[in-house]
Short mmCIF file of C-alpha atoms in Angstrom, two decimals:
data_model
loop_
_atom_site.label_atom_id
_atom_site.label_comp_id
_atom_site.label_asym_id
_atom_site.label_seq_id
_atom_site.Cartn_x
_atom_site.Cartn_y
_atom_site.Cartn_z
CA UNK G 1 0.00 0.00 0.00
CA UNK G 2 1.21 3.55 -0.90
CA UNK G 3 1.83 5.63 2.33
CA UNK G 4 0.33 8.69 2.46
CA UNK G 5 2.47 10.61 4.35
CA UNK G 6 0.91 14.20 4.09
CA UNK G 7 -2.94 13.87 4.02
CA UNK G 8 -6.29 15.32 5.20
CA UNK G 9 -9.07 13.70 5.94
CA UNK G 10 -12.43 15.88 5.91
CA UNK G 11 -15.20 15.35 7.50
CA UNK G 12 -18.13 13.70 5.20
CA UNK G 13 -20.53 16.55 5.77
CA UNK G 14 -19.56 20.07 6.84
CA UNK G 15 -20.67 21.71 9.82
CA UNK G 16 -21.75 25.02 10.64
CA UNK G 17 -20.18 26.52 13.28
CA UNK G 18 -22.33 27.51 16.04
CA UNK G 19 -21.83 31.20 17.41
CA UNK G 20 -21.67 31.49 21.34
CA UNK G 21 -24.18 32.61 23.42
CA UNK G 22 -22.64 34.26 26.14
CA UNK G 23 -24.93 35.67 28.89
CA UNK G 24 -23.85 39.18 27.83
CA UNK G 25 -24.28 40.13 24.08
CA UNK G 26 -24.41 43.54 26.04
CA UNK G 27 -21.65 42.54 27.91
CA UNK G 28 -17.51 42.52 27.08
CA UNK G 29 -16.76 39.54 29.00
CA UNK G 30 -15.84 36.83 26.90
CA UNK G 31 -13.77 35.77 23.72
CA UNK G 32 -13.32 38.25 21.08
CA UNK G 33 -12.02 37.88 17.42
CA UNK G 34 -10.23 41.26 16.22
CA UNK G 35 -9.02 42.78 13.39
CA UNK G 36 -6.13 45.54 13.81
CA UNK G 37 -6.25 47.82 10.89
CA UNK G 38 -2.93 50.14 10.69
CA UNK G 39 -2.10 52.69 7.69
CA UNK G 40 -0.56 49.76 6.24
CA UNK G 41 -1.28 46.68 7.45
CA UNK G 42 -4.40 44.56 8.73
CA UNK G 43 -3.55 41.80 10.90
CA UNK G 44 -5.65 39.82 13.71
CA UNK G 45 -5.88 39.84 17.44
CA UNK G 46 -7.71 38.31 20.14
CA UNK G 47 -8.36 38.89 23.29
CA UNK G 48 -10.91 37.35 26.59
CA UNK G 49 -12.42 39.52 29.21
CA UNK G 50 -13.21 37.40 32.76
CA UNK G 51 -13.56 38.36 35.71
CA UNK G 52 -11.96 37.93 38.86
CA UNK G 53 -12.70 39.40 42.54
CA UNK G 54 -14.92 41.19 41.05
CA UNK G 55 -12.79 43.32 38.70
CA UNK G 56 -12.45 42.48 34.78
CA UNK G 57 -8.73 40.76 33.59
CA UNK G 58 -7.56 40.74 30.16
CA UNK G 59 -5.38 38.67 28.36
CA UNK G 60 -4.51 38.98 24.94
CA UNK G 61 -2.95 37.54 21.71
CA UNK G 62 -1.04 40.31 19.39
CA UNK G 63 0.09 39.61 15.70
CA UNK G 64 2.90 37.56 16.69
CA UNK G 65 4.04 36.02 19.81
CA UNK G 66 1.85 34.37 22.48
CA UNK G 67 -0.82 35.05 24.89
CA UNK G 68 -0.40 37.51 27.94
CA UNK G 69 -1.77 39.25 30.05
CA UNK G 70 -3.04 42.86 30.11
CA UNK G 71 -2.48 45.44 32.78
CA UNK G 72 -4.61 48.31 34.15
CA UNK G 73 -7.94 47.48 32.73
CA UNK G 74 -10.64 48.62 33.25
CA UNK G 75 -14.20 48.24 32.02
CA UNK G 76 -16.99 50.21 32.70
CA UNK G 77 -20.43 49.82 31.35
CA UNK G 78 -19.48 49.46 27.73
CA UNK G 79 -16.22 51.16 27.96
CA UNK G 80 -13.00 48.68 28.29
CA UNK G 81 -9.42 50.04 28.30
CA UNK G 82 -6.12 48.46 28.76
CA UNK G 83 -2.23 48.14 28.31
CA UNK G 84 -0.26 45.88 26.74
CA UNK G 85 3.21 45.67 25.39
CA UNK G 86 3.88 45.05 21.92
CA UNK G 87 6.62 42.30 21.22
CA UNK G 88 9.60 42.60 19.39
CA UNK G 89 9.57 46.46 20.64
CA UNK G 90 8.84 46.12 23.91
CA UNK G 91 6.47 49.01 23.62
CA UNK G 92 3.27 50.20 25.97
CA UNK G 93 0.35 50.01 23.42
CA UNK G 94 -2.72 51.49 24.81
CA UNK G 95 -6.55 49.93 24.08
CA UNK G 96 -9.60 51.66 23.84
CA UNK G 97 -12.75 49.63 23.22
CA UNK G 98 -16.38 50.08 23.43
CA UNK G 99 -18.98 47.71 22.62
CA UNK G 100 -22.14 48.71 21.08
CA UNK G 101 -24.32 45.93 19.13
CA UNK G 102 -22.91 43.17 20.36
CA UNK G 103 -19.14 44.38 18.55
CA UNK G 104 -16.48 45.87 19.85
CA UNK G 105 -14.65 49.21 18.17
CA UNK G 106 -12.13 51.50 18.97
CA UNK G 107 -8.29 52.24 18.68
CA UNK G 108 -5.05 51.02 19.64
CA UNK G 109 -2.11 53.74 20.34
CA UNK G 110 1.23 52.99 20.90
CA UNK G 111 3.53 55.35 23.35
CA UNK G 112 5.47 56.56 19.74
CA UNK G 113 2.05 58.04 18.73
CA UNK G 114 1.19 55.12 16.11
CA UNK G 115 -2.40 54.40 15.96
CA UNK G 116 -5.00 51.71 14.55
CA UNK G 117 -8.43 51.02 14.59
CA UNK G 118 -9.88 47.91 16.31
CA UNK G 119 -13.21 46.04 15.32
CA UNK G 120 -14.07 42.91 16.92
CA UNK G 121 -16.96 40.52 17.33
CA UNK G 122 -17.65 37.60 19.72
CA UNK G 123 -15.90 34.32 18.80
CA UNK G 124 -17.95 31.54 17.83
CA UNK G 125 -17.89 28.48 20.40
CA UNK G 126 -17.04 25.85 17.46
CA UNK G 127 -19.24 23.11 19.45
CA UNK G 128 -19.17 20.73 16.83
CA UNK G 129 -20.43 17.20 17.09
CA UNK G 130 -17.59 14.32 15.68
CA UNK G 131 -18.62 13.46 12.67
CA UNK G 132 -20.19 9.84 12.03
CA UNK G 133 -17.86 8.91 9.82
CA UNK G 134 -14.82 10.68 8.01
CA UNK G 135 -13.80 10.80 4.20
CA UNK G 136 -10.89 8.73 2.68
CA UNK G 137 -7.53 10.21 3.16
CA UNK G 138 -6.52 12.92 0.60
CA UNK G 139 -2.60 14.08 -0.21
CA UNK G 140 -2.28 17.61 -0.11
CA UNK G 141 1.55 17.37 -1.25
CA UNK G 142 2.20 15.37 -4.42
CA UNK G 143 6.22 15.19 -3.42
CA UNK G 144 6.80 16.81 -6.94
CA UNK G 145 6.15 20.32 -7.00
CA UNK G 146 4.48 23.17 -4.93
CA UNK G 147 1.06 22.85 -6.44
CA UNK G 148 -1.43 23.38 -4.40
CA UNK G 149 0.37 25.52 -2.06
CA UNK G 150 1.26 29.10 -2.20
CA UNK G 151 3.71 30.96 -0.58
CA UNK G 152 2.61 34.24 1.94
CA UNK G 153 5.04 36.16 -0.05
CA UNK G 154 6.52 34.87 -3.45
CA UNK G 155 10.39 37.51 -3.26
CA UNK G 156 11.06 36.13 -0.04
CA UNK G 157 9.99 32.14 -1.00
CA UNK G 158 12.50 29.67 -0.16
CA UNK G 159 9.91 26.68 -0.03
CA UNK G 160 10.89 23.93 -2.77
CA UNK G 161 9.66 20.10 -3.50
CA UNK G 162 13.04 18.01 -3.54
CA UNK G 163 13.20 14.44 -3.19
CA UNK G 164 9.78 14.14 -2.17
CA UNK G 165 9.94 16.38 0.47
CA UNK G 166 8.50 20.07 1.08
CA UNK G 167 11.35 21.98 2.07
CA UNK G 168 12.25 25.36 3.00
CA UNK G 169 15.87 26.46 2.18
CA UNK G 170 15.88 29.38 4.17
CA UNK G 171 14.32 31.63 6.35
CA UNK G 172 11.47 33.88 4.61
CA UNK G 173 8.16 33.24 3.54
CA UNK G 174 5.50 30.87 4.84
CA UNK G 175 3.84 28.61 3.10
CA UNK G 176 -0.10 27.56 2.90
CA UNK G 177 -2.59 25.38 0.86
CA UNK G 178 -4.95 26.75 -1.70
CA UNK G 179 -7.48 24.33 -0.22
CA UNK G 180 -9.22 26.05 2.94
CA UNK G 181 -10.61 23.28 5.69
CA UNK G 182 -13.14 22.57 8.14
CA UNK G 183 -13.05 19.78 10.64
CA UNK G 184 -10.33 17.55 9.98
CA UNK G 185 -7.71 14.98 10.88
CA UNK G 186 -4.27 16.13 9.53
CA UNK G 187 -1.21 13.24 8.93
CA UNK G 188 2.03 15.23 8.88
CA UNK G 189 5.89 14.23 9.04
CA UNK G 190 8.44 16.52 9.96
CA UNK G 191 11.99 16.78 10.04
CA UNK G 192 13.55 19.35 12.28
CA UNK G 193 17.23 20.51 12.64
CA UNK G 194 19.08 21.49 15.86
CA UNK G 195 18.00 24.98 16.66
CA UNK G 196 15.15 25.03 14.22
CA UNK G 197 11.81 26.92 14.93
CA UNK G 198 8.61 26.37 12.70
CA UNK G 199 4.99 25.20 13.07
CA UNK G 200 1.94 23.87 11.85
CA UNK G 201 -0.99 26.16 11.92
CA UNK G 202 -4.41 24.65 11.68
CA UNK G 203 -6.80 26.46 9.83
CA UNK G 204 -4.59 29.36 9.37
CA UNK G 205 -5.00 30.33 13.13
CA UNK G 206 -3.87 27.73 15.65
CA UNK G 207 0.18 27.29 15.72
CA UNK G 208 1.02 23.40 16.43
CA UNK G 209 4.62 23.93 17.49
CA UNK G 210 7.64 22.44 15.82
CA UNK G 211 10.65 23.53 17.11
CA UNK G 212 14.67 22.11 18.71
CA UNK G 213 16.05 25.42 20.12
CA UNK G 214 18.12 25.21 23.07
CA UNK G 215 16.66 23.55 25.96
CA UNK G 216 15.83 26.23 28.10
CA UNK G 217 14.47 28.48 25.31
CA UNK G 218 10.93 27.01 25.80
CA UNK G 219 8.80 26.27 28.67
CA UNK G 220 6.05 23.47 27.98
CA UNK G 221 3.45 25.69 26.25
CA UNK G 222 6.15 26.85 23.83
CA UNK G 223 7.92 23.20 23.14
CA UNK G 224 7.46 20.74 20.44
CA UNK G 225 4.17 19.91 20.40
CA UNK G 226 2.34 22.61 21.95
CA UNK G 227 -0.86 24.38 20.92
CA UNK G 228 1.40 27.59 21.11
CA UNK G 229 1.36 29.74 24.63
CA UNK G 230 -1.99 27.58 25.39
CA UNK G 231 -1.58 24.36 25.51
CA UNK G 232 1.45 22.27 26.51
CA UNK G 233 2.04 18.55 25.45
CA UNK G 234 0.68 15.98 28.46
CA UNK G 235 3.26 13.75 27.85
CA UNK G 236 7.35 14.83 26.89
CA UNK G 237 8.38 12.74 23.97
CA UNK G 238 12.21 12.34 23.50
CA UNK G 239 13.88 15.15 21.27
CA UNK G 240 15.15 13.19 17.29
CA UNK G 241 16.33 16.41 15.78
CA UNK G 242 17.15 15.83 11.93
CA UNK G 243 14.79 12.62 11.92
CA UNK G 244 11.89 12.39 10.50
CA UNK G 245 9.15 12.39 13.12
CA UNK G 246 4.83 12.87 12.95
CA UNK G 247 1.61 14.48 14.01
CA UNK G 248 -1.31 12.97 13.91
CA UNK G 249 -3.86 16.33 14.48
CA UNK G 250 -7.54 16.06 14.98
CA UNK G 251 -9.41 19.29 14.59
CA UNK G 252 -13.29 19.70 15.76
CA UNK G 253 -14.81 22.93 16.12
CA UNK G 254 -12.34 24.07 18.44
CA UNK G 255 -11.38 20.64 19.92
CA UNK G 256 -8.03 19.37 19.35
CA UNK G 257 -6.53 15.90 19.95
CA UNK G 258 -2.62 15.00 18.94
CA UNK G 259 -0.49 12.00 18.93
CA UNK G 260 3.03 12.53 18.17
CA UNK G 261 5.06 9.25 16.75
CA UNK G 262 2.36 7.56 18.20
CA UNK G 263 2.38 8.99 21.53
CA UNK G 264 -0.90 10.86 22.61
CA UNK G 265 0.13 14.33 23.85
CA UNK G 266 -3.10 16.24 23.86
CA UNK G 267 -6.27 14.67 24.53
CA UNK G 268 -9.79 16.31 23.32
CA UNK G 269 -8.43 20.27 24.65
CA UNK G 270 -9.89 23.12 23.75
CA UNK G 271 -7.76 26.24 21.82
CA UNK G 272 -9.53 29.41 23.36
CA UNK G 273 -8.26 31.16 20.43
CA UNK G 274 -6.16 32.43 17.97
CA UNK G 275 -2.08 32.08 18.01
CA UNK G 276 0.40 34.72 17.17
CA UNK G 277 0.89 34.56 13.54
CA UNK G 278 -1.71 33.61 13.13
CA UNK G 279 -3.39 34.01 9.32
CA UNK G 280 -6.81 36.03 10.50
CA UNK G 281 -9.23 36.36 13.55
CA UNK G 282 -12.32 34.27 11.39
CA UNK G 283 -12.46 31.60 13.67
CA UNK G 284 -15.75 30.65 12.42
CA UNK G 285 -14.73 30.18 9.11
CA UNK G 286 -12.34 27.10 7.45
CA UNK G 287 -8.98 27.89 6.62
CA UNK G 288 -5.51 26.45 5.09
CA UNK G 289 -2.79 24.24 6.72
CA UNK G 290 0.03 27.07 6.76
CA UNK G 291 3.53 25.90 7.35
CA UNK G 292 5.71 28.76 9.22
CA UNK G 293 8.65 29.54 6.99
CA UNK G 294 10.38 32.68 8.25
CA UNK G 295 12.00 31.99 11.38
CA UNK G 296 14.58 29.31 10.33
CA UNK G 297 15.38 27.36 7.41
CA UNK G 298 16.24 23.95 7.21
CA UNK G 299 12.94 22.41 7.87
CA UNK G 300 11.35 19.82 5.54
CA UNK G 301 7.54 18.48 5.68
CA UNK G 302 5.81 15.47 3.68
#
């Protein structure tokens, strides 16, 4: 039998996701999908409001890195305001939010005077039901050449097909599939060199790491295996850098389960939201397998 060694399996009938019904359409507590629009960029966010001896918390996804938590909010009414610190720069970045039919609008301001608009809507609860029965498996890499795959930006592409294998050269562009995906169960192999950094994002939004930096680069929700800064692997599954190794993902609604070389390391958990990177904030809506290509090269897929 022909292994397929880089294959989807969809579900036989698509669901709709199910938007949440929080107790407060009026209210900002909750999960909220954003969109950050810039003078020359749009990129997504997230963010959940709880609340804790009696005063609201914040914590917070940005465009890239991982979830954190906000400091000196406050929400009043409709009104929520907050500070975070934008990575990379290490800059205060100031929110100011209010929600008015059931969205959330309003502007982000960083302490160099830079400022964007926010928009934002509830997240949907993805409360899907497993399917009965899934489809037969389908390759989404032929081993050949990059079709069905495009790169997130073709002067910086480094991704190639060589000896059956997905590769990326060099540190640049990221890669994702032309086909966009519901629920799903995902077969991937990887192959990972010493010090190299890269991940599997489901849908477009949820980072699956993949990664052999130094040791104690990574705590356990940023190590091999993680749903990135929110879920860490159960179970630690020796390092084989430069060996071919494999997820086995299954995606439902929001519900993720993964076995790694046939070790189970997260069992039926659910991703509150978006990781950094990721594509958009549409949780709701199906999206690509998108292979991070820009932080080191070296890394091959099948």
């Amino acid at each position: 039998m022909k292994q397929i060694c880089f294959a989807l399996l969809c579900a036989a009938a698509i669901l709709t996701p199910a938007l949440s019904r929080q107790s407060g359409q009026s209210s900002a507590y909750g999960r909220w999908d954003l969109t950050i629009k810039t003078p020359n960029a749009t990129y997504p966010s997230w963010i959940e409001v709880t609340e804790a001896r009696s005063n609201a918390t914040v914590r917070i996804v940005g465009r890239v890195a991982s979830v954190h938590p906000a400091t000196g909010v406050k929400l009043e009414g409709s009104h929520l305001t907050f500070t975070s610190m934008e990575s990379g720069r290490q800059m205060p970045v100031s929110w100011d939010m209010t929600l008015s039919g059931g969205k959330l609008t309003g502007t982000q301001k960083s302490s160099d005077g830079f400022e964007s608009r926010i928009t934002g809507e509830h997240a949907p609860a993805l409360t899907h039901a497993a399917p009965a029965a899934w489809s037969d498996p389908e390759p989404l890499f032929d081993g050949t050449d990059l079709k069905g795959w495009q790169p997130d930006n073709a002067s910086k592409n480094h991704w190639v097909a060589e000896n059956g294998e997905l590769v990326n050269q060099s540190a640049g562009a990221n890669i994702l599939s032309t086909r966009k995906f519901n629920d799903f169960k995902l077969h991937i192999e990887y192959n990972c060199p010493p010090d190299g950094n890269s991940g599997v994002y489901l849908r477009g939004r949820y980072e699956v790491q993949v990664e052999y930096e130094a040791v104690d680069k990574n705590d356990k929700l940023h190590m091999m295996g993680s749903i990135y800064g929110f879920i860490a692997p159960a179970v630690t599954v020796p390092p084989r850098p430069s060996q071919w190794e494999s997820y086995d993902i299954m995606l439902i609604g929001r519900t993720v389960s993964i076995v790694r070389d046939d070790v189970k390391i997260i069992d039926s958990q659910e991703i509150p939201g978006i990781t950094g990177g990721a594509l958009d904030s549409a949780e709701g809506k199906p999206g690509p397998i998108y292979i991070q290509g820009d932080h080191t090269g070296g890394m091959k897929y099948r």
